[in-house]
CSV table of C-alpha atoms in Angstrom, one decimal:
chain,number,residue,atom,x,y,z
A,1389,MET,CA,16.3,-2.8,16.2
A,1390,SER,CA,16.4,-6.6,16.3
A,1391,ALA,CA,18.6,-8.4,13.9
A,1392,THR,CA,17.2,-11.8,14.6
A,1393,PRO,CA,16.5,-13.7,11.3
A,1394,LEU,CA,12.8,-14.5,10.5
A,1395,HIS,CA,11.6,-18.1,10.6
A,1396,PHE,CA,8.1,-18.6,9.3
A,1397,GLY,CA,5.8,-21.3,10.5
A,1398,PRO,CA,2.1,-21.8,11.2
A,1399,GLN,CA,2.2,-19.6,14.2
A,1400,VAL,CA,3.0,-15.9,14.0
A,1401,GLU,CA,5.7,-15.4,16.6
A,1402,ARG,CA,7.1,-12.1,15.2
A,1403,LEU,CA,5.3,-9.3,13.3
A,1404,PRO,CA,8.0,-7.0,11.7
A,1405,LEU,CA,5.3,-5.0,9.8
A,1406,ALA,CA,2.0,-3.8,11.2
A,1407,THR,CA,-0.4,-1.7,9.2
A,1408,LEU,CA,-2.9,0.4,11.2
A,1409,TYR,CA,-5.9,1.9,9.5
A,1410,LEU,CA,-6.2,5.1,11.6
A,1411,THR,CA,-9.6,5.9,10.1
A,1412,GLU,CA,-12.2,4.5,7.6
A,1413,ARG,CA,-12.9,8.1,6.5
A,1414,CYS,CA,-11.4,9.7,3.4
A,1415,ASN,CA,-11.5,13.1,1.8
A,1416,SER,CA,-10.9,11.7,-1.7
A,1417,ARG,CA,-13.7,10.4,-3.9
A,1418,CYS,CA,-11.7,7.8,-5.7
A,1419,ILE,CA,-13.5,5.5,-8.2
A,1420,THR,CA,-11.4,2.7,-7.0
A,1421,CYS,CA,-12.5,2.8,-3.3
A,1422,ASP,CA,-15.6,3.2,-1.3
A,1423,TYR,CA,-14.3,4.3,2.1
A,1424,TRP,CA,-15.3,7.9,1.4
A,1425,ARG,CA,-18.9,6.8,0.9
A,1426,HIS,CA,-19.5,5.1,4.2
A,1427,GLY,CA,-16.4,5.2,6.4
A,1428,ARG,CA,-17.0,6.6,9.9
A,1429,ALA,CA,-14.8,5.0,12.5
A,1430,ASP,CA,-11.4,6.3,13.8
A,1431,MET,CA,-8.8,4.4,15.7
A,1432,SER,CA,-8.1,6.2,19.0
A,1433,LEU,CA,-4.9,7.1,20.8
A,1434,GLU,CA,-6.1,4.9,23.7
A,1435,THR,CA,-6.4,1.9,21.4
A,1436,VAL,CA,-2.9,2.3,20.0
A,1437,THR,CA,-1.7,2.6,23.6
A,1438,GLN,CA,-3.3,-0.7,24.4
A,1439,LEU,CA,-1.8,-2.3,21.3
A,1440,LEU,CA,1.9,-1.3,22.2
A,1441,PRO,CA,2.5,-4.3,24.5
A,1442,SER,CA,1.5,-6.7,21.7
A,1443,LEU,CA,3.7,-4.9,19.2
A,1444,ALA,CA,6.6,-5.2,21.6
A,1445,ARG,CA,6.1,-8.9,22.2
A,1446,LEU,CA,5.9,-9.4,18.4
A,1447,GLU,CA,9.0,-7.4,17.9
A,1448,THR,CA,7.3,-5.1,15.5
A,1449,GLN,CA,9.8,-2.9,13.6
A,1450,VAL,CA,7.7,-0.8,11.1
A,1451,VAL,CA,4.2,0.6,11.4
A,1452,LEU,CA,2.5,1.7,8.3
A,1453,LEU,CA,-0.3,4.2,9.0
A,1454,SER,CA,-3.0,4.1,6.4
A,1455,GLY,CA,-6.8,4.1,6.0
A,1456,GLY,CA,-9.0,5.7,4.7
A,1457,GLU,CA,-7.0,8.9,5.0
A,1458,PRO,CA,-5.0,8.7,8.1
A,1459,LEU,CA,-4.4,12.5,8.4
A,1460,LEU,CA,-8.1,12.9,9.0
A,1461,ASN,CA,-7.8,11.2,12.3
A,1462,PRO,CA,-7.7,14.1,14.8
A,1463,GLU,CA,-5.2,12.1,16.9
A,1464,TRP,CA,-2.9,11.1,14.0
A,1465,ALA,CA,0.1,13.1,15.3
A,1466,ALA,CA,-0.3,12.0,18.9
A,1467,ILE,CA,-0.6,8.4,17.7
A,1468,ALA,CA,2.6,8.8,15.5
A,1469,GLN,CA,4.5,10.3,18.4
A,1470,LEU,CA,3.6,7.5,20.7
A,1471,LEU,CA,4.7,4.9,18.2
A,1472,LYS,CA,7.9,6.7,17.5
A,1473,ALA,CA,8.7,7.2,21.1
A,1474,ASN,CA,8.5,3.4,21.5
A,1475,GLY,CA,11.2,2.8,18.9
A,1476,LEU,CA,9.1,2.0,15.9
A,1477,GLN,CA,9.8,3.2,12.3
A,1478,LEU,CA,6.8,4.9,10.9
A,1479,TRP,CA,5.5,5.0,7.2
A,1480,LEU,CA,2.6,7.1,6.1
A,1481,LEU,CA,0.4,6.2,3.2
A,1482,THR,CA,-1.7,9.2,2.3
A,1483,SER,CA,-3.7,10.7,-0.5
A,1484,GLY,CA,-1.8,13.9,0.1
A,1485,LEU,CA,-4.8,16.3,0.2
A,1486,SER,CA,-3.8,17.5,3.7
A,1487,LEU,CA,-0.1,17.2,3.3
A,1488,VAL,CA,0.7,20.9,2.7
A,1489,LYS,CA,-1.0,21.7,6.1
A,1490,HIS,CA,0.8,18.9,8.0
A,1491,ALA,CA,4.1,18.6,6.2
A,1492,HIS,CA,6.3,20.1,8.8
A,1493,ARG,CA,4.9,17.8,11.6
A,1494,ALA,CA,4.8,14.7,9.3
A,1495,GLY,CA,8.4,15.3,8.3
A,1496,GLN,CA,9.3,15.2,12.0
A,1497,LEU,CA,7.4,12.0,12.8
A,1498,PHE,CA,7.6,9.7,9.8
A,1499,ASP,CA,10.6,7.8,8.4
A,1500,ALA,CA,8.9,7.7,4.9
A,1501,ILE,CA,5.8,9.0,3.3
A,1502,THR,CA,4.1,7.5,0.3
A,1503,VAL,CA,1.5,9.7,-1.6
A,1504,SER,CA,-1.0,8.2,-3.9
A,1505,LEU,CA,-1.0,10.2,-7.2
A,1506,ASP,CA,-3.1,8.8,-10.1
A,1507,GLY,CA,-2.9,11.8,-12.6
A,1508,THR,CA,-0.3,14.0,-14.1
A,1509,ASN,CA,-2.7,16.8,-14.7
A,1510,ARG,CA,-5.8,18.2,-13.2
A,1511,GLU,CA,-8.2,16.6,-15.5
A,1512,THR,CA,-6.9,13.0,-15.1
A,1513,TYR,CA,-6.5,13.4,-11.4
A,1514,ALA,CA,-10.0,14.6,-11.0
A,1515,ALA,CA,-11.4,11.9,-13.2
A,1516,ILE,CA,-9.9,9.2,-11.0
A,1517,ARG,CA,-9.8,10.8,-7.5
A,1518,GLY,CA,-13.1,12.6,-7.8
A,1519,LEU,CA,-11.6,16.1,-6.8
A,1520,ASP,CA,-10.0,19.0,-8.4
A,1521,ALA,CA,-7.0,18.7,-6.1
A,1522,PHE,CA,-3.9,17.9,-8.4
A,1523,ASP,CA,-2.1,21.1,-7.7
A,1524,ASN,CA,-2.7,20.8,-4.0
A,1525,VAL,CA,-1.4,17.3,-3.7
A,1526,CYS,CA,1.7,18.2,-5.8
A,1527,ALA,CA,2.3,21.1,-3.4
A,1528,GLY,CA,2.0,18.6,-0.5
A,1529,ILE,CA,4.6,16.3,-2.1
A,1530,ARG,CA,7.0,19.3,-2.5
A,1531,ALA,CA,6.4,20.5,1.1
A,1532,ALA,CA,7.0,17.1,2.6
A,1533,ALA,CA,10.1,16.5,0.5
A,1534,GLY,CA,11.4,19.9,1.6
A,1535,THR,CA,11.5,18.6,5.2
A,1536,GLY,CA,14.0,16.0,4.3
A,1537,VAL,CA,11.8,12.9,4.8
A,1538,PRO,CA,12.0,10.4,1.9
A,1539,VAL,CA,8.7,10.8,-0.1
A,1540,GLY,CA,7.5,8.3,-2.5
A,1541,VAL,CA,4.8,8.6,-5.2
A,1542,ARG,CA,2.5,5.6,-5.8
A,1543,VAL,CA,0.6,5.4,-9.0
A,1544,THR,CA,-2.4,3.0,-9.5
A,1545,VAL,CA,-2.2,2.2,-13.2
A,1546,GLN,CA,-5.5,2.1,-15.0
A,1547,ARG,CA,-7.1,2.9,-18.3
A,1548,ALA,CA,-7.5,6.5,-17.6
A,1549,ASN,CA,-3.7,7.1,-16.8
A,1550,TYR,CA,-1.6,4.3,-18.3
A,1551,GLN,CA,-0.4,6.5,-21.2
A,1552,GLN,CA,1.1,9.0,-18.7
A,1553,LEU,CA,3.5,6.5,-17.1
A,1554,PRO,CA,6.6,8.3,-18.3
A,1555,VAL,CA,5.1,11.7,-17.3
A,1556,PHE,CA,4.7,10.3,-13.7
A,1557,VAL,CA,8.4,9.7,-13.5
A,1558,GLU,CA,9.2,13.3,-14.5
A,1559,LEU,CA,6.5,14.8,-12.3
A,1560,ALA,CA,7.9,12.7,-9.2
A,1561,ARG,CA,11.3,14.1,-9.9
A,1562,GLN,CA,10.1,17.7,-10.3
A,1563,ALA,CA,8.2,17.4,-6.9
A,1564,GLY,CA,11.3,16.2,-5.0
A,1565,ALA,CA,10.2,12.6,-4.4
A,1566,ARG,CA,12.8,9.9,-3.8
A,1567,GLN,CA,10.9,7.3,-5.6
A,1568,VAL,CA,7.9,6.5,-7.8
A,1569,SER,CA,6.2,3.1,-8.0
A,1570,PHE,CA,3.5,1.6,-10.2
A,1571,LEU,CA,0.8,-0.9,-9.2
A,1572,ALA,CA,-2.1,-2.2,-11.5
A,1573,VAL,CA,-5.5,-1.2,-10.4
A,1574,ASP,CA,-7.2,-4.1,-8.6
A,1575,VAL,CA,-10.3,-5.3,-10.4
A,1576,ALA,CA,-10.5,-8.8,-9.0
A,1577,SER,CA,-11.3,-8.1,-5.3
A,1578,PRO,CA,-14.8,-6.7,-5.2
A,1579,HIS,CA,-14.7,-6.2,-1.4
A,1580,ALA,CA,-11.3,-4.7,-0.9
A,1581,PHE,CA,-10.8,-1.0,-0.1
A,1582,GLY,CA,-14.1,-0.6,1.6
A,1583,ARG,CA,-16.2,-1.8,-1.4
A,1584,THR,CA,-19.6,-3.0,-0.4
A,1585,ASP,CA,-21.1,-3.8,-3.8
A,1586,ASP,CA,-19.9,-5.6,-6.9
A,1587,PHE,CA,-17.1,-3.7,-8.4
A,1588,GLY,CA,-18.0,-3.0,-12.0
A,1589,ALA,CA,-16.2,0.3,-12.8
A,1590,ASP,CA,-14.5,0.3,-16.2
A,1591,LEU,CA,-10.9,0.6,-14.8
A,1592,ALA,CA,-8.9,-2.1,-16.5
A,1593,LEU,CA,-7.2,-1.7,-19.9
A,1594,HIS,CA,-8.9,-3.0,-23.0
A,1595,GLN,CA,-7.5,-5.3,-25.6
A,1596,GLU,CA,-6.7,-2.4,-27.9
A,1597,ASP,CA,-4.7,-0.7,-25.0
A,1598,LEU,CA,-2.3,-3.6,-24.5
A,1599,PRO,CA,0.1,-2.9,-27.6
A,1600,VAL,CA,0.2,0.8,-26.5
A,1601,LEU,CA,1.2,-0.2,-23.0
A,1602,GLU,CA,3.9,-2.6,-24.4
A,1603,GLN,CA,5.4,0.2,-26.4
A,1604,ILE,CA,5.4,2.5,-23.4
A,1605,LEU,CA,7.1,0.0,-21.2
A,1606,CYS,CA,9.8,-0.7,-23.9
A,1607,ALA,CA,10.5,3.0,-24.3
A,1608,MET,CA,10.7,3.5,-20.5
A,1609,GLU,CA,13.2,0.6,-20.2
A,1610,ASN,CA,15.4,2.4,-22.6
A,1611,ASP,CA,14.8,6.0,-21.7
A,1612,TYR,CA,14.9,5.6,-17.9
A,1613,ALA,CA,17.6,3.0,-17.5
A,1614,ASP,CA,19.3,5.2,-14.9
A,1615,ALA,CA,16.1,5.6,-12.9
A,1616,PHE,CA,15.6,1.8,-12.9
A,1617,HIS,CA,19.2,1.2,-11.8
A,1618,SER,CA,19.1,3.7,-9.0
A,1619,GLY,CA,15.8,2.6,-7.7
A,1620,PHE,CA,14.0,5.9,-8.4
A,1621,ILE,CA,11.6,3.7,-10.3
A,1622,ALA,CA,10.8,1.2,-7.5
A,1623,GLU,CA,10.1,-1.8,-9.8
A,1624,SER,CA,12.4,-3.4,-12.2
A,1625,PRO,CA,11.5,-3.4,-15.9
A,1626,ARG,CA,10.6,-7.1,-15.5
A,1627,ARG,CA,8.2,-6.3,-12.6
A,1628,LEU,CA,6.6,-3.5,-14.5
A,1629,ARG,CA,5.8,-5.9,-17.3
A,1630,ARG,CA,3.7,-7.8,-14.8
A,1631,ILE,CA,1.2,-5.0,-15.0
A,1632,HIS,CA,0.9,-5.7,-18.8
A,1633,GLN,CA,0.4,-9.4,-18.1
A,1634,TYR,CA,-2.2,-8.7,-15.5
A,1635,PHE,CA,-4.3,-6.6,-17.8
A,1636,SER,CA,-3.8,-9.2,-20.6
A,1637,ALA,CA,-5.3,-11.7,-18.2
A,1638,VAL,CA,-8.2,-9.4,-17.4
A,1639,CYS,CA,-8.8,-9.2,-21.1
A,1640,GLY,CA,-8.7,-13.0,-21.3
A,1641,THR,CA,-5.6,-13.3,-23.5
A,1642,ALA,CA,-3.1,-14.6,-21.0
A,1643,ALA,CA,-2.7,-16.1,-17.6
A,1644,TYR,CA,-2.4,-14.0,-14.6
A,1645,PRO,CA,1.2,-13.4,-13.6
A,1646,PRO,CA,2.4,-15.8,-10.9
A,1647,VAL,CA,2.2,-14.4,-7.4
A,1648,ARG,CA,4.9,-15.1,-4.9
A,1649,CYS,CA,3.8,-13.6,-1.6
A,1650,ASN,CA,4.2,-14.5,2.0
A,1651,ALA,CA,3.2,-11.1,3.5
A,1652,PRO,CA,0.6,-12.8,5.9
A,1653,GLU,CA,3.5,-14.6,7.6
A,1654,PHE,CA,5.3,-11.5,8.8
A,1655,SER,CA,2.7,-8.6,8.5
A,1656,ALA,CA,-0.9,-7.9,9.4
A,1657,VAL,CA,-3.5,-5.1,8.9
A,1658,ILE,CA,-5.5,-3.8,11.8
A,1659,GLY,CA,-8.6,-2.0,11.0
A,1660,ALA,CA,-10.0,1.1,12.7
A,1661,GLN,CA,-12.6,-1.0,14.4
A,1662,GLY,CA,-10.1,-3.7,15.4
A,1663,ARG,CA,-10.6,-6.2,12.5
A,1664,VAL,CA,-7.4,-8.1,11.9
A,1665,SER,CA,-6.6,-9.1,8.3
A,1666,PRO,CA,-3.7,-10.9,6.7
A,1667,CYS,CA,-3.2,-8.3,4.0
A,1668,PHE,CA,-4.9,-5.4,2.1
A,1669,PHE,CA,-6.7,-7.6,-0.2
A,1670,ILE,CA,-8.1,-10.5,2.0
A,1671,GLY,CA,-10.4,-9.7,4.9
A,1672,GLY,CA,-9.9,-11.4,8.2
A,1673,PRO,CA,-12.4,-13.9,9.7
A,1674,ALA,CA,-15.4,-12.5,11.5
A,1675,ASP,CA,-14.0,-13.4,14.9
A,1676,ALA,CA,-10.6,-11.9,14.2
A,1677,ILE,CA,-11.1,-8.7,16.2
A,1678,TRP,CA,-8.3,-7.3,18.3
A,1679,ARG,CA,-9.2,-6.3,21.9
A,1680,LYS,CA,-6.2,-6.9,24.1
A,1681,ASP,CA,-3.8,-9.5,22.8
A,1682,LEU,CA,-2.9,-9.2,19.1
A,1683,GLU,CA,-0.8,-12.4,19.1
A,1684,GLU,CA,-3.8,-14.3,20.4
A,1685,VAL,CA,-5.9,-13.1,17.4
A,1686,LEU,CA,-3.1,-13.7,14.9
A,1687,ASN,CA,-2.9,-17.4,16.1
A,1688,SER,CA,-6.6,-18.0,16.6
A,1689,ASP,CA,-7.9,-21.2,14.9
A,1690,SER,CA,-9.7,-19.1,12.2
A,1691,MET,CA,-6.6,-17.1,11.4
A,1692,LEU,CA,-4.3,-20.2,11.3
A,1693,ALA,CA,-6.8,-21.8,9.0
A,1694,LEU,CA,-6.9,-18.7,6.7
A,1695,ARG,CA,-3.1,-18.4,6.4
A,1696,GLN,CA,-2.9,-22.1,5.7
A,1697,ASP,CA,-5.4,-21.6,3.0
A,1698,ILE,CA,-3.4,-18.7,1.6
A,1699,ARG,CA,-0.2,-20.7,1.8
A,1700,SER,CA,-1.6,-23.7,0.0
A,1701,GLY,CA,-3.0,-21.6,-2.8
A,1702,GLY,CA,-6.6,-22.0,-1.8
A,1703,ARG,CA,-7.6,-18.3,-2.1
A,1704,SER,CA,-8.6,-17.1,-5.6
A,1705,GLU,CA,-7.8,-13.5,-4.6
A,1706,CYS,CA,-4.1,-14.5,-4.4
A,1707,ALA,CA,-4.0,-16.0,-7.9
A,1708,ARG,CA,-5.3,-12.7,-9.4
A,1709,CYS,CA,-3.5,-10.2,-7.0
A,1710,VAL,CA,-1.9,-7.1,-8.3
A,1711,CYS,CA,0.6,-7.0,-5.4
A,1712,SER,CA,3.1,-9.4,-3.9
A,1713,LEU,CA,5.6,-9.1,-1.1
A,1714,TRP,CA,8.0,-12.0,-0.5
A,1715,ARG,CA,10.7,-12.3,2.1
A,1716,GLU,CA,12.9,-15.3,2.6
A,1717,PRO,CA,12.5,-16.9,6.0
A,1718,GLY,CA,16.1,-16.2,6.9
A,1719,SER,CA,16.1,-12.6,5.8
A,1720,ARG,CA,16.0,-9.5,8.2
A,1721,ILE,CA,13.3,-6.9,8.0
A,1722,SER,CA,13.8,-3.3,8.9
A,1723,SER,CA,14.0,-0.3,6.7
A,1724,PHE,CA,13.8,-2.3,3.3
A,1725,LEU,CA,10.0,-1.8,3.6
A,1726,LEU,CA,10.6,1.9,3.1
A,1727,HIS,CA,12.7,1.2,0.0
A,1728,PRO,CA,10.8,-1.2,-2.2
A,1729,LYS,CA,13.7,-1.6,-4.7
A,1730,GLU,CA,14.8,-4.7,-2.8
A,1731,ASN,CA,11.5,-6.3,-3.7
A,1732,ALA,CA,11.8,-5.4,-7.5
């Protein structure tokens, strides 16, 4: 693994983190996402094979396999094996619906697994994810954790589940997860996550919910001090309070929390059909389609202009973003991406 420090500039010369959408298809029916409605395309093993020389030239260290639901791609294991054989660390982001079935193989191939879990009981899970699959997903987390691979639970905080935050911590512990993390539901990016129409679902907290969330966060800071200190809760108490500020801003009673993010300088998202984007929330230019040379796409005129626009604060999505990932230009990137405590 290279230990060369990062140096960020207009050109992308190194890409420590690459996210591959193995498929646009999904077996969840989430109210926050539309991939399940219209996703069709899969990324092929042949495509990933052709991508390897670019990843090698760009000194990629970590590959996050996402989607859609990556385990729906019939070649997911072969793709993961190929990437692993080429010295890459692998991180799986999954809904967990198929994890019981694939836990053994996934435990062999991945360095870390993150499971999206948005309810602490069958009713809440079904209301958000669209399926009665809570017990199955919890079983998948336990099965994957039983292989020894570090498993994290990712919670998208929204009106239907925010009062369950402490219960998520206990549930993650009981399931054998190494970590639980919380992220506010994105209601400011109408075309992220496969959305094709205006995004008007009533997901955000209302004004009357904010004092309740404040009380919950205060209690968690006291009751789970050890979990914060150890990193079992990935975010610090201060970072969790950004969720409260975000929803306050959505309600019009506060400014959006400041976002400090330079993820497009050291990472990129490659869609199942080859579309290259700077992050999960901002789509790439229409001409940013990977065919043979990823570095050429990343440093095309349109991508250079887009990153400059992001860097200068010209994108409204960034000002209202629920997520931020900042790395100092002189820092080294390797397994910290699998352990988000360092970004808390």
